[in-house]
């Protein structure tokens, strides 16, 4: 059998169809794929069936709306949030999955 590329596959880089040192991976109940894109300092999301471009869920920096070398991501179903291991900022943050979310909170 042959594998199918579901995210990235377009060389390393910071475009939404590229990854740079993908580290942590999560697939939720809706088959949405979340990837901790460590050296792009972001969490990427790919909806089920859309393999062309991902969406940045959280991005780079040290503010509460930013990440630095995220290494893992899990879902907290009670709060419908992403829990992100933000390695470069030495913290764990909760990021709501509700639209309009502009920053996380430190746990």
mmCIF file of C-alpha atoms in Angstrom:
data_model
loop_
_atom_site.group_PDB
_atom_site.id
_atom_site.type_symbol
_atom_site.label_atom_id
_atom_site.label_comp_id
_atom_site.label_asym_id
_atom_site.label_seq_id
_atom_site.Cartn_x
_atom_site.Cartn_y
_atom_site.Cartn_z
ATOM 1 C CA UNK A 1 0.000 0.000 0.000
ATOM 2 C CA UNK A 2 1.015 3.580 -0.578
ATOM 3 C CA UNK A 3 0.927 6.356 1.987
ATOM 4 C CA UNK A 4 -0.906 9.617 1.374
ATOM 5 C CA UNK A 5 0.499 13.007 2.332
ATOM 6 C CA UNK A 6 -2.112 14.814 4.411
ATOM 7 C CA UNK A 7 -0.054 17.840 5.488
ATOM 8 C CA UNK A 8 3.052 19.536 4.132
ATOM 9 C CA UNK A 9 5.016 17.686 1.473
ATOM 10 C CA UNK A 10 6.077 20.906 -0.244
ATOM 11 C CA UNK A 11 9.553 21.219 1.238
ATOM 12 C CA UNK A 12 10.339 23.021 4.475
ATOM 13 C CA UNK A 13 9.106 26.557 4.911
ATOM 14 C CA UNK A 14 6.496 28.726 6.569
ATOM 15 C CA UNK A 15 3.727 28.745 3.949
ATOM 16 C CA UNK A 16 0.435 27.145 4.988
ATOM 17 C CA UNK A 17 1.206 24.128 2.790
ATOM 18 C CA UNK A 18 4.641 23.610 4.389
ATOM 19 C CA UNK A 19 6.023 22.447 7.722
ATOM 20 C CA UNK A 20 9.402 23.012 9.373
ATOM 21 C CA UNK A 21 10.240 20.348 11.966
ATOM 22 C CA UNK A 22 6.754 19.007 12.694
ATOM 23 C CA UNK A 23 6.886 17.543 16.186
ATOM 24 C CA UNK A 24 3.564 16.819 17.911
ATOM 25 C CA UNK A 25 0.470 15.421 16.202
ATOM 26 C CA UNK A 26 -3.182 15.160 17.206
ATOM 27 C CA UNK A 27 -6.229 13.917 15.299
ATOM 28 C CA UNK A 28 -9.564 14.908 16.853
ATOM 29 C CA UNK A 29 -12.939 13.163 16.655
ATOM 30 C CA UNK A 30 -13.793 15.048 13.430
ATOM 31 C CA UNK A 31 -10.542 13.813 11.831
ATOM 32 C CA UNK A 32 -9.068 17.322 11.957
ATOM 33 C CA UNK A 33 -5.268 17.075 12.157
ATOM 34 C CA UNK A 34 -3.298 19.411 14.449
ATOM 35 C CA UNK A 35 0.489 19.610 14.139
ATOM 36 C CA UNK A 36 2.955 21.336 16.445
ATOM 37 C CA UNK A 37 5.139 22.908 13.735
ATOM 38 C CA UNK A 38 8.085 23.479 16.068
ATOM 39 C CA UNK A 39 10.532 25.597 14.061
ATOM 40 C CA UNK A 40 7.766 27.666 12.478
ATOM 41 C CA UNK A 41 6.585 28.372 16.055
ATOM 42 C CA UNK A 42 2.953 27.586 15.323
ATOM 43 C CA UNK A 43 0.142 25.075 15.619
ATOM 44 C CA UNK A 44 -1.295 24.099 12.236
ATOM 45 C CA UNK A 45 -4.712 22.599 11.585
ATOM 46 C CA UNK A 46 -5.907 20.599 8.567
ATOM 47 C CA UNK A 47 -9.622 19.897 8.239
ATOM 48 C CA UNK A 48 -10.649 16.421 7.099
ATOM 49 C CA UNK A 49 -10.322 16.183 3.317
ATOM 50 C CA UNK A 50 -8.358 19.431 2.835
ATOM 51 C CA UNK A 51 -4.769 18.429 2.150
ATOM 52 C CA UNK A 52 -3.715 21.523 0.183
ATOM 53 C CA UNK A 53 -3.411 24.238 2.831
ATOM 54 C CA UNK A 54 -3.502 24.251 6.587
ATOM 55 C CA UNK A 55 -4.650 26.994 8.904
ATOM 56 C CA UNK A 56 -2.476 28.598 11.581
ATOM 57 C CA UNK A 57 -4.241 28.126 14.927
ATOM 58 C CA UNK A 58 -1.588 29.858 17.073
ATOM 59 C CA UNK A 59 1.604 31.610 15.977
ATOM 60 C CA UNK A 60 5.125 32.694 16.931
ATOM 61 C CA UNK A 61 6.474 34.899 19.715
ATOM 62 C CA UNK A 62 6.304 35.145 23.503
ATOM 63 C CA UNK A 63 2.994 36.963 24.053
ATOM 64 C CA UNK A 64 -0.106 35.081 25.160
ATOM 65 C CA UNK A 65 -1.193 35.097 21.514
ATOM 66 C CA UNK A 66 2.127 33.584 20.384
ATOM 67 C CA UNK A 67 4.251 30.425 20.687
ATOM 68 C CA UNK A 68 7.965 29.605 20.634
ATOM 69 C CA UNK A 69 8.875 26.057 19.561
ATOM 70 C CA UNK A 70 5.641 24.236 20.448
ATOM 71 C CA UNK A 71 6.244 20.512 20.843
ATOM 72 C CA UNK A 72 2.841 18.971 21.519
ATOM 73 C CA UNK A 73 -0.877 19.655 21.412
ATOM 74 C CA UNK A 74 -3.869 17.880 22.984
ATOM 75 C CA UNK A 75 -7.589 18.684 23.200
ATOM 76 C CA UNK A 76 -9.422 19.481 26.429
ATOM 77 C CA UNK A 77 -12.952 18.391 25.499
ATOM 78 C CA UNK A 78 -14.510 19.979 28.610
ATOM 79 C CA UNK A 79 -13.446 23.480 27.551
ATOM 80 C CA UNK A 80 -13.170 22.796 23.788
ATOM 81 C CA UNK A 81 -9.592 24.062 23.937
ATOM 82 C CA UNK A 82 -6.160 23.079 22.726
ATOM 83 C CA UNK A 83 -3.549 22.508 25.436
ATOM 84 C CA UNK A 84 -0.157 23.379 23.955
ATOM 85 C CA UNK A 85 3.315 22.583 25.280
ATOM 86 C CA UNK A 86 5.134 25.853 24.470
ATOM 87 C CA UNK A 87 8.729 24.664 24.918
ATOM 88 C CA UNK A 88 10.589 27.854 23.947
ATOM 89 C CA UNK A 89 8.525 29.993 26.328
ATOM 90 C CA UNK A 90 8.749 27.416 29.174
ATOM 91 C CA UNK A 91 4.991 27.183 29.609
ATOM 92 C CA UNK A 92 1.812 25.255 28.879
ATOM 93 C CA UNK A 93 -1.048 27.288 27.415
ATOM 94 C CA UNK A 94 -4.741 26.694 26.831
ATOM 95 C CA UNK A 95 -6.073 28.029 23.524
ATOM 96 C CA UNK A 96 -9.840 28.054 22.947
ATOM 97 C CA UNK A 97 -11.054 26.488 19.700
ATOM 98 C CA UNK A 98 -13.937 28.985 19.478
ATOM 99 C CA UNK A 99 -13.714 31.420 16.562
ATOM 100 C CA UNK A 100 -12.493 34.864 17.486
ATOM 101 C CA UNK A 101 -9.950 33.618 20.024
ATOM 102 C CA UNK A 102 -6.982 35.983 19.976
ATOM 103 C CA UNK A 103 -4.800 34.628 22.781
ATOM 104 C CA UNK A 104 -4.219 31.719 25.097
ATOM 105 C CA UNK A 105 -3.932 31.489 28.858
ATOM 106 C CA UNK A 106 -1.042 30.071 30.868
ATOM 107 C CA UNK A 107 -1.845 26.933 32.838
#
